[in-house]
mmCIF file of C-alpha atoms in Angstrom:
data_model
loop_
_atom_site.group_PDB
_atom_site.id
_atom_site.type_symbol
_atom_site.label_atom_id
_atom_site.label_comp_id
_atom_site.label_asym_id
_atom_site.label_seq_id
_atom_site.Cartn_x
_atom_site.Cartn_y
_atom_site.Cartn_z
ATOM 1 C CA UNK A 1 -19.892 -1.594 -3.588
ATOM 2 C CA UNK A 2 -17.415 1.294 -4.371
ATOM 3 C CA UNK A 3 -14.016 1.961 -5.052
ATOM 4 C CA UNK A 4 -11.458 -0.103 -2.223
ATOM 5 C CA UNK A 5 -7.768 0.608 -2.388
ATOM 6 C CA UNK A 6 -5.093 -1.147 -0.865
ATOM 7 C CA UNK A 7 -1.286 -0.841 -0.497
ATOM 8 C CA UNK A 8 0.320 -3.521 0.859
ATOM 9 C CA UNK A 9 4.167 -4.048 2.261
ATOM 10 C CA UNK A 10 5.590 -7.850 1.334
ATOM 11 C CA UNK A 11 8.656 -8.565 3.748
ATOM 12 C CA UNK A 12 10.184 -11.829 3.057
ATOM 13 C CA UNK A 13 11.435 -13.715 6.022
ATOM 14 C CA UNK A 14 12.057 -17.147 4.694
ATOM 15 C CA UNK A 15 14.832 -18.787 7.183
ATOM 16 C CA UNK A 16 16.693 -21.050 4.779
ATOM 17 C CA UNK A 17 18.260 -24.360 6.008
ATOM 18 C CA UNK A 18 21.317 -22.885 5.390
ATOM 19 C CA UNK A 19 21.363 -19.812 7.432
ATOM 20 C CA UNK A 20 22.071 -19.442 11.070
ATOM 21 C CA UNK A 21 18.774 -18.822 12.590
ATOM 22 C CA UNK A 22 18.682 -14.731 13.301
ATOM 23 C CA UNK A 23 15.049 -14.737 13.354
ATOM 24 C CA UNK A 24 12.126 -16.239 14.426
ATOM 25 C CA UNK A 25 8.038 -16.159 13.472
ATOM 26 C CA UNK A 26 5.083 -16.576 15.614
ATOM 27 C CA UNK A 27 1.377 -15.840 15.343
ATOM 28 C CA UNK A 28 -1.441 -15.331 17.499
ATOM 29 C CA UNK A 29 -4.783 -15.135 17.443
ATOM 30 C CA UNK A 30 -7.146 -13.843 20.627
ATOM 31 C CA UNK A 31 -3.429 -14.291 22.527
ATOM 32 C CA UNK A 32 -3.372 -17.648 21.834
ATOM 33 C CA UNK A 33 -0.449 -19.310 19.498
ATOM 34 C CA UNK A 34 -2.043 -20.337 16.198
ATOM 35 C CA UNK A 35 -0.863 -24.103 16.122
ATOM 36 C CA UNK A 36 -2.208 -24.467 11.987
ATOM 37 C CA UNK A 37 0.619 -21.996 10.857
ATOM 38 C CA UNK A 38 3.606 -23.404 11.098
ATOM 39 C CA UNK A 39 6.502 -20.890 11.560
ATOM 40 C CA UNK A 40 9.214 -22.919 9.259
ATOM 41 C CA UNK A 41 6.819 -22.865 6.675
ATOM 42 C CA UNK A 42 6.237 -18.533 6.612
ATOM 43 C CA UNK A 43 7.978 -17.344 3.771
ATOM 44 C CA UNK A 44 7.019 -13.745 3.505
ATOM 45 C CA UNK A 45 4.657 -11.173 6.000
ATOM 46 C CA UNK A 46 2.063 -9.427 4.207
ATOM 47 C CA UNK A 47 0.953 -5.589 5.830
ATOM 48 C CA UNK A 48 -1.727 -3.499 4.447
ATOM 49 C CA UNK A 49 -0.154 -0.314 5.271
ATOM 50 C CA UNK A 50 -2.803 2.217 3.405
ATOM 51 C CA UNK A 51 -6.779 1.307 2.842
ATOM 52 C CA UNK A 52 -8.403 3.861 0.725
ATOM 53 C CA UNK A 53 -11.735 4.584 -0.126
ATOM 54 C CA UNK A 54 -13.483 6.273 -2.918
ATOM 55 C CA UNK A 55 -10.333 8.210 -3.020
ATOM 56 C CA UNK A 56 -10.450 8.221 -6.651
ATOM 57 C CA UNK A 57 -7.953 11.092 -7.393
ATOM 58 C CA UNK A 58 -5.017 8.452 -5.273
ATOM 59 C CA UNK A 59 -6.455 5.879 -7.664
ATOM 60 C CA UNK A 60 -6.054 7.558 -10.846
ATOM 61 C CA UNK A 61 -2.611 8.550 -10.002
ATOM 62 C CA UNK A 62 -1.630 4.600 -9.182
ATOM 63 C CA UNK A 63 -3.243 3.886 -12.745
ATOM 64 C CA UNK A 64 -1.320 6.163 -15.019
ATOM 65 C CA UNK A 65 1.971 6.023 -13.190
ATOM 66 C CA UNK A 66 1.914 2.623 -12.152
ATOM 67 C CA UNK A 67 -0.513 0.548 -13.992
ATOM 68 C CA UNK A 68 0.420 2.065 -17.684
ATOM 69 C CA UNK A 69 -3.332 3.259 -17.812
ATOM 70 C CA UNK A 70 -4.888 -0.630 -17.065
ATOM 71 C CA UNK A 71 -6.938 -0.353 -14.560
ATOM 72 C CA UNK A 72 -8.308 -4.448 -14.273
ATOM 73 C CA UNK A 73 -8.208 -4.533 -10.527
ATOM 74 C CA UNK A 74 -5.331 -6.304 -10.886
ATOM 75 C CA UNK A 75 -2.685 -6.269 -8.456
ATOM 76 C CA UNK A 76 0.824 -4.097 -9.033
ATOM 77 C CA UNK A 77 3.968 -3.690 -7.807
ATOM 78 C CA UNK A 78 4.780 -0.273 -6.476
ATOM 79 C CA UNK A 79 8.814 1.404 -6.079
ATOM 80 C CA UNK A 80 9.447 3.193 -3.029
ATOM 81 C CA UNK A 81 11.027 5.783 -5.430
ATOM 82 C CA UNK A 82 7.050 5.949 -6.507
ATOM 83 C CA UNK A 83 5.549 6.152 -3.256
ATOM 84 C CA UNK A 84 7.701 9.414 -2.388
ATOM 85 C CA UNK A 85 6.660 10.759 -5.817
ATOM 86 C CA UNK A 86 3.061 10.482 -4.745
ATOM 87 C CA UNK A 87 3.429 11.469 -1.257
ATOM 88 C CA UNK A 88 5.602 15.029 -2.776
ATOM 89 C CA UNK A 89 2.676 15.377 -5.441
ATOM 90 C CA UNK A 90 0.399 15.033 -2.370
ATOM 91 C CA UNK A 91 2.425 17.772 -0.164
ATOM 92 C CA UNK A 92 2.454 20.087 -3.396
ATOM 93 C CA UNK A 93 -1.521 19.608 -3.878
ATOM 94 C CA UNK A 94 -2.094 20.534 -0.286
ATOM 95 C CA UNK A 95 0.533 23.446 -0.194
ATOM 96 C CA UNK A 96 -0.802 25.515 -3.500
ATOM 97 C CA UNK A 97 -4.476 24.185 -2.727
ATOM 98 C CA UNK A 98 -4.574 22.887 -6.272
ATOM 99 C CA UNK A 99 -6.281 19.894 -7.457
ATOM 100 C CA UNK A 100 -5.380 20.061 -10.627
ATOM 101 C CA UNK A 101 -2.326 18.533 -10.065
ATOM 102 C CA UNK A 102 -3.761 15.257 -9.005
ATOM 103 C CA UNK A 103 -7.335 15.301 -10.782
ATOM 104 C CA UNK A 104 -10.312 13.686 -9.984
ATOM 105 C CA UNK A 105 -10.945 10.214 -11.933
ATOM 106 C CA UNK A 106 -14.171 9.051 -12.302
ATOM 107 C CA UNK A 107 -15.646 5.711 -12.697
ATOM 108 C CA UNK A 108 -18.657 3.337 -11.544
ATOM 109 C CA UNK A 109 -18.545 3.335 -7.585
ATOM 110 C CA UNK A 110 -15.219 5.779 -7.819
ATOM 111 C CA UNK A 111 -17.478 7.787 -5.365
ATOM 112 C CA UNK A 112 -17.780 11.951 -5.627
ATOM 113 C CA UNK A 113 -16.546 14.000 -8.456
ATOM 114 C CA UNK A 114 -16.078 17.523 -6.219
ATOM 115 C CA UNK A 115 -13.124 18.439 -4.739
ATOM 116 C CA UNK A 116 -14.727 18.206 -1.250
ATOM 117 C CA UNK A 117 -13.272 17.308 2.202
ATOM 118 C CA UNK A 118 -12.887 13.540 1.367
ATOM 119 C CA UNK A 119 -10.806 14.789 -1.224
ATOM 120 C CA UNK A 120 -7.969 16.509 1.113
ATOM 121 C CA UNK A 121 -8.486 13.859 4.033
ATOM 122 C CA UNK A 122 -7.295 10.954 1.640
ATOM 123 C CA UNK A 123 -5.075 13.552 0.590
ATOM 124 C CA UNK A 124 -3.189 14.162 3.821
ATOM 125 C CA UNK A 125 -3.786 10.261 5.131
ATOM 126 C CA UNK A 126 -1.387 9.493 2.411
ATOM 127 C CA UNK A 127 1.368 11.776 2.694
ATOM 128 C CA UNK A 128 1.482 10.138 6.777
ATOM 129 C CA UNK A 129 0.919 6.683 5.385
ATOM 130 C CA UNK A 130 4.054 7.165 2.921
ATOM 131 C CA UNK A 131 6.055 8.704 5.401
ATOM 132 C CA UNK A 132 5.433 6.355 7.853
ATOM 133 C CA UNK A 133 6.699 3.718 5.345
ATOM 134 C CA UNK A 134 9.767 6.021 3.755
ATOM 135 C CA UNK A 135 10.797 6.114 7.716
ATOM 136 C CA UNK A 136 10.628 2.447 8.792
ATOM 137 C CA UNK A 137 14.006 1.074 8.920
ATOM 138 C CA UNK A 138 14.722 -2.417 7.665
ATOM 139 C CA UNK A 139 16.856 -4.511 10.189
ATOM 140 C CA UNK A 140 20.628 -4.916 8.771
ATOM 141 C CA UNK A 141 21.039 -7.855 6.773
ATOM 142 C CA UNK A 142 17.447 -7.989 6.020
ATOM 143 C CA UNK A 143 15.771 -8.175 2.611
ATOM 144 C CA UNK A 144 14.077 -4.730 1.500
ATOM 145 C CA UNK A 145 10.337 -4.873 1.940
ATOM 146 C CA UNK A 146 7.918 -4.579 -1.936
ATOM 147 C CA UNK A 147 4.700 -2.629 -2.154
ATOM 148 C CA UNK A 148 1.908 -3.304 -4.124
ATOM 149 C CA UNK A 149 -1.252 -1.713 -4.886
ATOM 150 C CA UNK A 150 -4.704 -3.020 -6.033
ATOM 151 C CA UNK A 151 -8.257 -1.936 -6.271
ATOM 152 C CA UNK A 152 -11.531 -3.218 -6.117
ATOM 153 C CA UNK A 153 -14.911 -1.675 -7.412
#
């Protein structure tokens, strides 16, 4: 048990009768084409871009900027424009050394309550995950990806 964190990145790919086909879907398992999904049917990839754990100070940010305080392990949708806020609160932290600026939250499971090396790890793994997101570029034409984030304990 313990505090799990997950962002994930929803692109919808839904081919509609409608439109000419400019894309196509396949998936494989072991190398070998997965005959029980059918392609016509996908309407959306799902990518967990970030897994977190114990990083309880990432948490409590996600909670009070994106949850409104209500943290029910439920699932929430993230902006981009948010995601760049944390990863810039994350560069700031790292630059000044300065935890204060994104505190320590504890809970039951959350993990440790020091500032330790865990603490500026998850720090720096999210500043690359972010910025490997901010930098992906979405085909032409192509719906704009969503992010969500949820936690477990």
């Amino acid at each position: 048990m313990g505090l799990d964190m997950y962002l994930t990145k929803r692109s919808y790919v839904k081919q509609w009768d409608f439109q000419k086909k400019n894309h196509e879907v396949e998936v494989r398992y072991g190398g070998n084409k997965r005959h029980d999904i059918k392609p016509e049917r996908i309407s959306e990839i799902v990518e967990q871009v970030m897994y977190w754990r114990k990083a309880n100070h990432i948490h409590g940010w996600f909670v009070e900027n994106v949850q409104q305080g209500r943290d029910e392990c439920q699932e929430s949708y993230v902006e981009l424009h948010d995601l760049i806020e944390l990863s810039d609160l994350c560069k700031k932290v790292l630059e000044t050394k300065n935890p204060d600026l994104l505190p320590i939250t504890s809970g039951f499971f959350f993990g440790s309550t020091e500032v330790d090396d865990f603490y500026w790890e998850d720090t720096k793994a999210t500043i690359k995950a972010i910025d490997d997101i901010v930098s992906e570029k979405v085909p032409e034409g192509a719906p704009a990806p969503t992010f969500y984030y949820q936690a477990s304990w």
